């Protein structure tokens, strides 16, 4: 700090990403998932007992698409509610519970799973889906911030003569749909180990 001073500290405290989930958001999902589900069910008039896993994923995709223009601070609560809704619907078909894991956030753990893969990180997937459907100029700005940070990191590693990271392709990557991703992961978590 003596060498760089306060201007340097001000510069490094700027977040790399414009919007991001915090530990507090993950804790909110963990501690308030029932409240979040009930608020959403009541507000949206959802009959949770009529939803299956595929149906809830389709509902989530529609809601995220509807809210893609809104700022992150307005959408964050919805992402928490949708994550909690997913967990509540899944729990109707397969026993599961939320748990907090340090450095991983709030995970949906499938109880009685006979697989190594027995958790799903729902909130981060919904957040990523929302980010990916944002208007192009919003995504471009976010990608440019990340790109500048990545370039700085690579330059520093090159100076250290120890490059650890390959350059990320932020352009033409084709991501699976949210439905494909969640269904695949759900099936991995719920199939027995002898099924694969």
Backbone as numpy.savetxt, mean C-alpha at the origin, in Angstrom:
# Nx Ny Nz CAx CAy CAz Cx Cy Cz
26.88 17.94 11.44 26.05 19.12 11.44 26.93 20.37 11.44
28.02 20.31 12.12 28.92 21.46 12.18 29.43 21.79 10.79
29.74 20.74 10.01 30.29 20.95 8.67 29.26 21.54 7.70
27.99 21.08 7.78 26.98 21.49 6.81 26.01 22.55 7.33
25.70 22.53 8.60 24.84 23.54 9.19 23.35 23.32 8.98
22.58 24.30 9.43 21.13 24.22 9.39 20.55 24.14 7.97
21.10 24.85 6.98 20.52 24.72 5.63 20.53 23.26 5.14
21.58 22.54 5.47 21.65 21.14 5.08 20.56 20.32 5.78
20.36 20.56 7.07 19.32 19.85 7.80 17.94 20.13 7.22
17.68 21.37 6.85 16.40 21.73 6.24 16.20 20.97 4.93
17.26 20.85 4.15 17.17 20.18 2.86 16.90 18.68 3.01
17.57 18.03 3.94 17.42 16.58 4.05 16.13 16.16 4.73
15.46 17.08 5.42 14.20 16.68 6.05 13.04 16.68 5.07
13.24 17.22 3.85 12.21 17.19 2.81 11.98 15.74 2.40
10.72 15.29 2.43 10.46 13.89 2.06 10.77 13.63 0.59
11.17 12.42 0.30 11.48 12.02 -1.07 10.19 11.99 -1.89
9.15 11.44 -1.31 7.87 11.34 -2.00 6.93 12.43 -1.52
6.06 12.85 -2.40 5.10 13.91 -2.07 4.05 13.41 -1.10
3.55 12.21 -1.34 2.58 11.61 -0.43 3.07 10.22 -0.06
2.80 9.87 1.15 3.25 8.56 1.61 2.48 8.16 2.86
2.41 6.87 3.11 1.79 6.35 4.32 2.78 6.41 5.46
2.29 6.72 6.63 3.15 6.80 7.81 2.90 5.62 8.73
3.76 5.47 9.72 3.55 4.45 10.74 2.22 4.68 11.45
1.86 5.94 11.63 0.59 6.26 12.29 -0.59 5.74 11.47
-0.51 5.81 10.15 -1.58 5.27 9.29 -1.69 3.76 9.48
-0.56 3.10 9.52 -0.55 1.64 9.72 -1.14 1.28 11.09
-0.80 2.07 12.09 -1.34 1.85 13.44 -2.84 2.10 13.48
-3.30 3.10 12.74 -4.74 3.38 12.68 -5.47 2.17 12.12
-4.96 1.58 11.06 -5.59 0.38 10.49 -5.61 -0.74 11.51
-4.52 -0.93 12.20 -4.45 -2.02 13.19 -5.44 -1.80 14.34
-5.41 -0.63 14.94 -6.21 -0.39 16.14 -7.68 -0.06 15.83
-7.96 0.44 14.64 -9.31 0.92 14.35 -9.97 0.21 13.17
-9.50 -0.97 12.79 -10.05 -1.62 11.60 -11.57 -1.89 11.70
-12.05 -2.26 12.87 -13.49 -2.50 13.02 -14.28 -1.21 12.85
-13.80 -0.14 13.45 -14.45 1.17 13.32 -14.44 1.62 11.86
-13.32 1.44 11.19 -13.19 1.83 9.79 -14.19 1.07 8.91
-14.30 -0.23 9.13 -15.24 -1.05 8.36 -16.67 -0.58 8.62
-17.01 -0.41 9.88 -18.38 -0.01 10.22 -18.74 1.34 9.63
-17.81 2.29 9.64 -18.07 3.60 9.05 -18.35 3.47 7.55
-17.55 2.66 6.88 -17.71 2.50 5.45 -19.01 1.78 5.12
-19.31 0.72 5.85 -20.54 -0.04 5.62 -21.76 0.87 5.79
-21.74 1.65 6.84 -22.87 2.54 7.12 -22.98 3.65 6.06
-21.90 4.29 5.74 -21.90 5.40 4.79 -22.27 4.94 3.38
-21.70 3.81 2.96 -21.88 3.33 1.59 -23.03 2.32 1.44
-23.67 1.99 2.56 -24.79 1.02 2.55 -24.36 -0.32 1.95
-23.24 -0.81 2.42 -22.67 -2.07 1.94 -23.25 -3.23 2.75
-23.62 -4.29 2.06 -24.05 -5.52 2.72 -22.87 -6.47 2.65
-22.06 -6.44 3.68 -20.80 -7.16 3.68 -20.99 -8.67 3.50
-22.09 -9.18 4.02 -22.34 -10.62 3.91 -22.61 -11.05 2.47
-22.90 -10.11 1.59 -23.14 -10.42 0.18 -21.88 -10.33 -0.68
-20.77 -9.88 -0.08 -19.52 -9.74 -0.82 -18.66 -10.98 -0.68
-18.05 -11.39 -1.77 -17.00 -12.40 -1.69 -15.67 -11.70 -1.95
-14.58 -12.42 -1.94 -13.26 -11.81 -2.07 -13.12 -11.09 -3.41
-13.52 -11.73 -4.48 -13.43 -11.10 -5.79 -14.31 -9.85 -5.86
-15.49 -9.94 -5.29 -16.42 -8.81 -5.29 -15.89 -7.61 -4.53
-15.25 -7.85 -3.39 -14.72 -6.74 -2.61 -13.54 -6.10 -3.33
-12.75 -6.89 -4.03 -11.63 -6.34 -4.78 -12.16 -5.45 -5.93
-13.17 -5.91 -6.61 -13.78 -5.10 -7.67 -14.34 -3.79 -7.11
-14.98 -3.87 -5.95 -15.52 -2.67 -5.30 -14.38 -1.70 -4.96
-13.30 -2.24 -4.41 -12.13 -1.42 -4.05 -11.57 -0.73 -5.28
-11.41 -1.47 -6.37 -10.88 -0.88 -7.60 -11.76 0.27 -8.10
-13.09 0.07 -8.05 -14.01 1.13 -8.48 -13.88 2.38 -7.61
-13.82 2.18 -6.29 -13.72 3.32 -5.37 -12.41 4.08 -5.58
-11.32 3.38 -5.77 -10.04 4.04 -6.00 -10.08 4.82 -7.32
-10.67 4.22 -8.33 -10.79 4.90 -9.62 -11.63 6.18 -9.48
-12.70 6.11 -8.72 -13.56 7.28 -8.50 -12.83 8.41 -7.77
-11.88 8.06 -6.93 -11.22 9.05 -6.08 -9.83 9.46 -6.58
-9.46 9.05 -7.77 -8.10 9.27 -8.25 -7.72 10.74 -8.40
-8.67 11.61 -8.58 -8.39 13.03 -8.75 -8.19 13.76 -7.42
-8.62 13.15 -6.35 -8.58 13.83 -5.05 -7.17 13.82 -4.47
-6.87 14.84 -3.66 -5.54 14.86 -3.01 -5.40 13.73 -1.99
-4.17 13.36 -1.76 -3.87 12.23 -0.89 -4.50 12.36 0.49
-4.43 13.53 1.09 -4.97 13.70 2.44 -6.46 13.42 2.49
-7.18 13.62 1.39 -8.61 13.31 1.35 -8.85 11.82 1.07
-7.91 11.17 0.44 -8.08 9.77 0.04 -7.53 8.80 1.10
-6.63 9.27 1.93 -5.97 8.39 2.89 -6.97 7.61 3.76
-7.98 8.31 4.29 -8.97 7.65 5.14 -9.72 6.57 4.36
-10.05 6.86 3.12 -10.73 5.87 2.28 -9.85 4.63 2.08
-8.57 4.82 1.86 -7.66 3.67 1.68 -7.62 2.82 2.95
-7.65 3.47 4.10 -7.70 2.73 5.37 -9.01 1.94 5.47
-10.13 2.59 5.13 -11.43 1.92 5.20 -11.51 0.75 4.22
-11.00 0.94 3.02 -11.03 -0.12 2.02 -10.16 -1.31 2.45
-9.03 -1.02 3.07 -8.16 -2.09 3.58 -8.89 -2.89 4.65
-9.54 -2.17 5.56 -10.29 -2.82 6.64 -11.46 -3.63 6.07
-12.12 -3.09 5.05 -13.23 -3.81 4.41 -12.73 -5.11 3.79
-11.60 -5.04 3.10 -11.03 -6.25 2.51 -10.80 -7.31 3.59
-10.19 -6.89 4.70 -9.92 -7.83 5.79 -11.20 -8.43 6.36
-12.24 -7.62 6.50 -13.51 -8.11 7.06 -14.16 -9.12 6.12
-14.12 -8.85 4.83 -14.73 -9.78 3.87 -13.93 -11.08 3.83
-12.63 -10.98 3.75 -11.78 -12.18 3.72 -12.02 -13.03 4.97
-12.18 -12.37 6.10 -12.38 -13.09 7.37 -13.67 -13.91 7.37
-14.62 -13.59 6.49 -15.84 -14.40 6.38 -15.54 -15.77 5.76
-14.45 -15.86 5.00 -14.13 -17.08 4.26 -12.91 -17.82 4.81
-12.03 -17.06 5.46 -10.80 -17.66 5.96 -10.38 -16.88 7.21
-10.17 -17.58 8.28 -9.86 -16.93 9.55 -8.55 -16.13 9.44
-8.65 -14.84 9.75 -7.47 -13.98 9.67 -7.59 -12.85 10.70
-6.48 -12.19 10.94 -6.48 -11.05 11.86 -5.39 -10.08 11.46
-5.55 -8.84 11.90 -4.56 -7.80 11.63 -3.47 -7.87 12.67
-2.25 -7.59 12.25 -1.18 -7.42 13.22 -0.15 -6.44 12.69
0.52 -5.80 13.63 1.55 -4.81 13.30 2.91 -5.48 13.35
3.69 -5.25 12.34 5.05 -5.78 12.32 5.99 -4.62 12.06
6.99 -4.49 12.90 7.95 -3.39 12.77 8.57 -3.42 11.38
8.67 -2.26 10.77 9.23 -2.06 9.43 8.41 -2.69 8.31
7.25 -3.24 8.62 6.39 -3.81 7.58 4.99 -3.21 7.61
4.60 -2.63 8.71 3.28 -2.03 8.80 2.24 -3.00 9.30
1.00 -2.73 8.94 -0.14 -3.53 9.37 -0.41 -4.61 8.32
-0.33 -5.83 8.74 -0.50 -6.97 7.84 -1.75 -7.76 8.19
-2.36 -8.35 7.19 -3.47 -9.27 7.39 -2.88 -10.67 7.44
-2.96 -11.29 8.60 -2.35 -12.62 8.80 -3.44 -13.68 8.71
-3.19 -14.68 7.88 -4.12 -15.79 7.71 -3.79 -16.85 8.75
-4.72 -17.07 9.64 -4.53 -18.05 10.70 -4.72 -19.45 10.12
-4.09 -20.39 10.67 -4.19 -21.78 10.23 -3.66 -22.00 8.82
-2.90 -21.04 8.29 -2.32 -21.22 6.97 -1.20 -22.24 7.08
-1.09 -23.07 6.08 -0.05 -24.08 6.09 1.09 -23.70 5.15
1.16 -22.43 4.83 2.19 -21.94 3.91 3.18 -21.04 4.61
4.32 -20.85 3.96 5.27 -19.84 4.42 4.65 -18.46 4.19
3.90 -18.32 3.11 3.23 -17.07 2.78 1.88 -17.06 3.50
1.80 -16.27 4.57 0.54 -16.24 5.32 0.09 -14.83 5.69
0.68 -13.81 5.03 0.29 -12.43 5.31 0.11 -11.65 4.01
-0.72 -10.62 4.12 -0.92 -9.69 3.00 -0.81 -8.27 3.54
-0.11 -7.45 2.82 0.03 -6.03 3.17 -0.94 -5.24 2.28
-2.17 -5.12 2.72 -3.24 -4.57 1.90 -3.09 -3.07 1.69
-2.87 -2.33 2.76 -2.86 -0.87 2.68 -1.84 -0.36 1.66
-0.65 -0.91 1.67 0.37 -0.43 0.73 -0.01 -0.73 -0.72
-0.69 -1.86 -0.95 -1.13 -2.20 -2.31 -2.22 -1.24 -2.79
-3.14 -0.89 -1.90 -4.20 0.05 -2.28 -3.62 1.43 -2.51
-2.67 1.81 -1.70 -1.99 3.10 -1.87 -1.27 3.14 -3.22
-0.56 2.08 -3.54 0.16 2.02 -4.81 -0.81 2.07 -6.00
-1.94 1.39 -5.87 -2.95 1.43 -6.93 -3.45 2.86 -7.12
-3.76 3.55 -6.02 -4.23 4.93 -6.11 -3.17 5.81 -6.78
-1.91 5.64 -6.38 -0.83 6.43 -6.99 -0.74 6.17 -8.49
-0.93 4.92 -8.90 -0.77 4.56 -10.31 -1.94 4.99 -11.19
-3.08 5.32 -10.61 -4.21 5.78 -11.42 -4.35 7.30 -11.36
-3.44 7.96 -10.66 -3.46 9.43 -10.57 -3.30 10.02 -11.97
-3.74 11.26 -12.14 -3.52 11.92 -13.44 -2.03 11.90 -13.80
-1.76 11.85 -15.09 -0.39 11.69 -15.57 0.57 12.75 -15.02
0.13 14.01 -14.95 1.03 15.06 -14.46 1.40 14.84 -12.99
0.48 14.30 -12.19 0.77 13.99 -10.79 1.80 12.86 -10.69
1.59 11.81 -11.49 2.54 10.69 -11.47 3.90 11.13 -11.97
3.91 11.97 -12.99 5.17 12.44 -13.55 5.97 13.22 -12.51
5.29 14.11 -11.79 5.96 14.90 -10.75 6.54 13.99 -9.66
5.76 13.02 -9.23 6.22 12.08 -8.20 7.40 11.26 -8.69
7.32 10.77 -9.93 8.41 9.99 -10.50 9.69 10.82 -10.65
9.54 12.09 -11.02 10.71 12.97 -11.14 11.39 13.18 -9.79
10.60 13.34 -8.74 11.17 13.48 -7.38 11.95 12.22 -7.00
11.34 11.08 -7.26 11.99 9.81 -6.94 13.24 9.61 -7.79
13.17 9.99 -9.04 14.30 9.88 -9.96 15.48 10.74 -9.49
15.19 11.98 -9.09 16.26 12.87 -8.59 16.92 12.26 -7.36
16.10 11.73 -6.45 16.64 11.10 -5.24 17.50 9.89 -5.61
17.01 9.07 -6.54 17.74 7.87 -6.95 19.07 8.23 -7.60
19.07 9.28 -8.44 20.32 9.71 -9.09 21.33 10.18 -8.05
20.88 10.93 -7.05 21.78 11.39 -5.99 22.37 10.20 -5.25
21.52 9.22 -4.98 21.98 8.03 -4.26 23.02 7.27 -5.09
22.78 7.14 -6.39 23.72 6.43 -7.26 25.04 7.18 -7.34
24.99 8.51 -7.47 26.22 9.31 -7.51 27.04 9.10 -6.25
26.37 9.11 -5.09 27.06 8.91 -3.83 27.71 7.53 -3.79
26.97 6.51 -4.25 27.51 5.15 -4.25 28.68 5.02 -5.21
28.61 5.73 -6.35 29.72 5.69 -7.29 30.97 6.32 -6.69
30.78 7.40 -5.92 31.92 8.02 -5.22 32.52 7.04 -4.23
31.64 6.29 -3.58 32.10 5.30 -2.61 32.66 4.06 -3.29
32.55 4.01 -4.64 32.99 2.87 -5.43 32.32 1.58 -4.96
31.05 1.70 -4.60 30.31 0.55 -4.10 28.85 0.64 -4.53
28.55 0.60 -5.85 27.16 0.72 -6.27 26.33 -0.49 -5.81
25.24 -0.17 -5.13 24.40 -1.24 -4.59 23.08 -1.37 -5.33
22.65 -0.32 -6.03 21.33 -0.32 -6.63 21.40 -0.10 -8.13
20.61 -0.83 -8.85 20.47 -0.60 -10.27 19.47 0.53 -10.47
19.57 1.21 -11.56 18.66 2.31 -11.84 17.26 1.78 -12.08
16.27 2.42 -11.46 14.88 1.98 -11.60 14.28 2.46 -12.91
13.51 1.61 -13.56 12.75 2.02 -14.74 11.41 2.54 -14.26
11.22 3.85 -14.33 9.98 4.45 -13.86 9.02 4.72 -15.02
9.37 4.28 -16.21 8.57 4.62 -17.37 7.54 3.60 -17.79
7.94 2.60 -18.53 7.02 1.74 -19.26 6.68 0.43 -18.54
6.89 0.35 -17.27 6.62 -0.88 -16.55 5.13 -1.19 -16.53
4.76 -2.41 -16.88 3.37 -2.82 -16.85 3.14 -3.57 -15.54
2.28 -3.00 -14.71 2.00 -3.60 -13.42 0.76 -4.48 -13.51
0.69 -5.54 -12.70 -0.54 -6.32 -12.69 -1.67 -5.45 -12.14
-2.90 -5.79 -12.48 -4.02 -5.04 -11.92 -4.09 -5.35 -10.43
-4.76 -4.49 -9.71 -4.94 -4.72 -8.27 -5.66 -6.04 -8.05
-6.65 -6.31 -8.86 -7.41 -7.55 -8.73 -6.50 -8.76 -8.91
-5.69 -8.75 -9.96 -4.77 -9.86 -10.20 -3.80 -10.04 -9.03
-3.27 -8.93 -8.57 -2.28 -8.98 -7.49 -2.89 -9.49 -6.18
-4.04 -8.95 -5.80 -4.67 -9.36 -4.53 -5.18 -10.79 -4.59
-5.79 -11.18 -5.71 -6.28 -12.56 -5.82 -5.14 -13.57 -5.78
-4.06 -13.26 -6.48 -2.91 -14.16 -6.48 -2.36 -14.33 -5.06
-2.20 -13.21 -4.38 -1.66 -13.27 -3.02 -2.63 -13.97 -2.06
-3.91 -13.69 -2.20 -4.94 -14.34 -1.37 -4.88 -15.86 -1.56
-4.78 -16.29 -2.81 -4.73 -17.72 -3.09 -3.47 -18.36 -2.51
-2.35 -17.65 -2.59 -1.12 -18.16 -1.99 -1.26 -18.35 -0.48
-1.92 -17.39 0.15 -2.08 -17.43 1.60 -3.06 -18.49 2.06
-4.04 -18.82 1.22 -5.11 -19.71 1.66 -4.99 -21.14 1.15
-4.13 -21.38 0.17 -3.99 -22.76 -0.28 -3.10 -23.52 0.70
-3.33 -24.79 0.79 -2.50 -25.57 1.71 -1.16 -25.84 1.07
-0.17 -26.12 1.88 1.19 -26.32 1.36 1.27 -27.50 0.41
0.37 -28.46 0.54 0.42 -29.61 -0.35 -0.16 -29.30 -1.73
-0.81 -28.11 -1.89 -1.39 -27.74 -3.17 -0.36 -27.26 -4.18
0.84 -26.98 -3.74 1.84 -26.49 -4.71 3.13 -27.18 -4.56
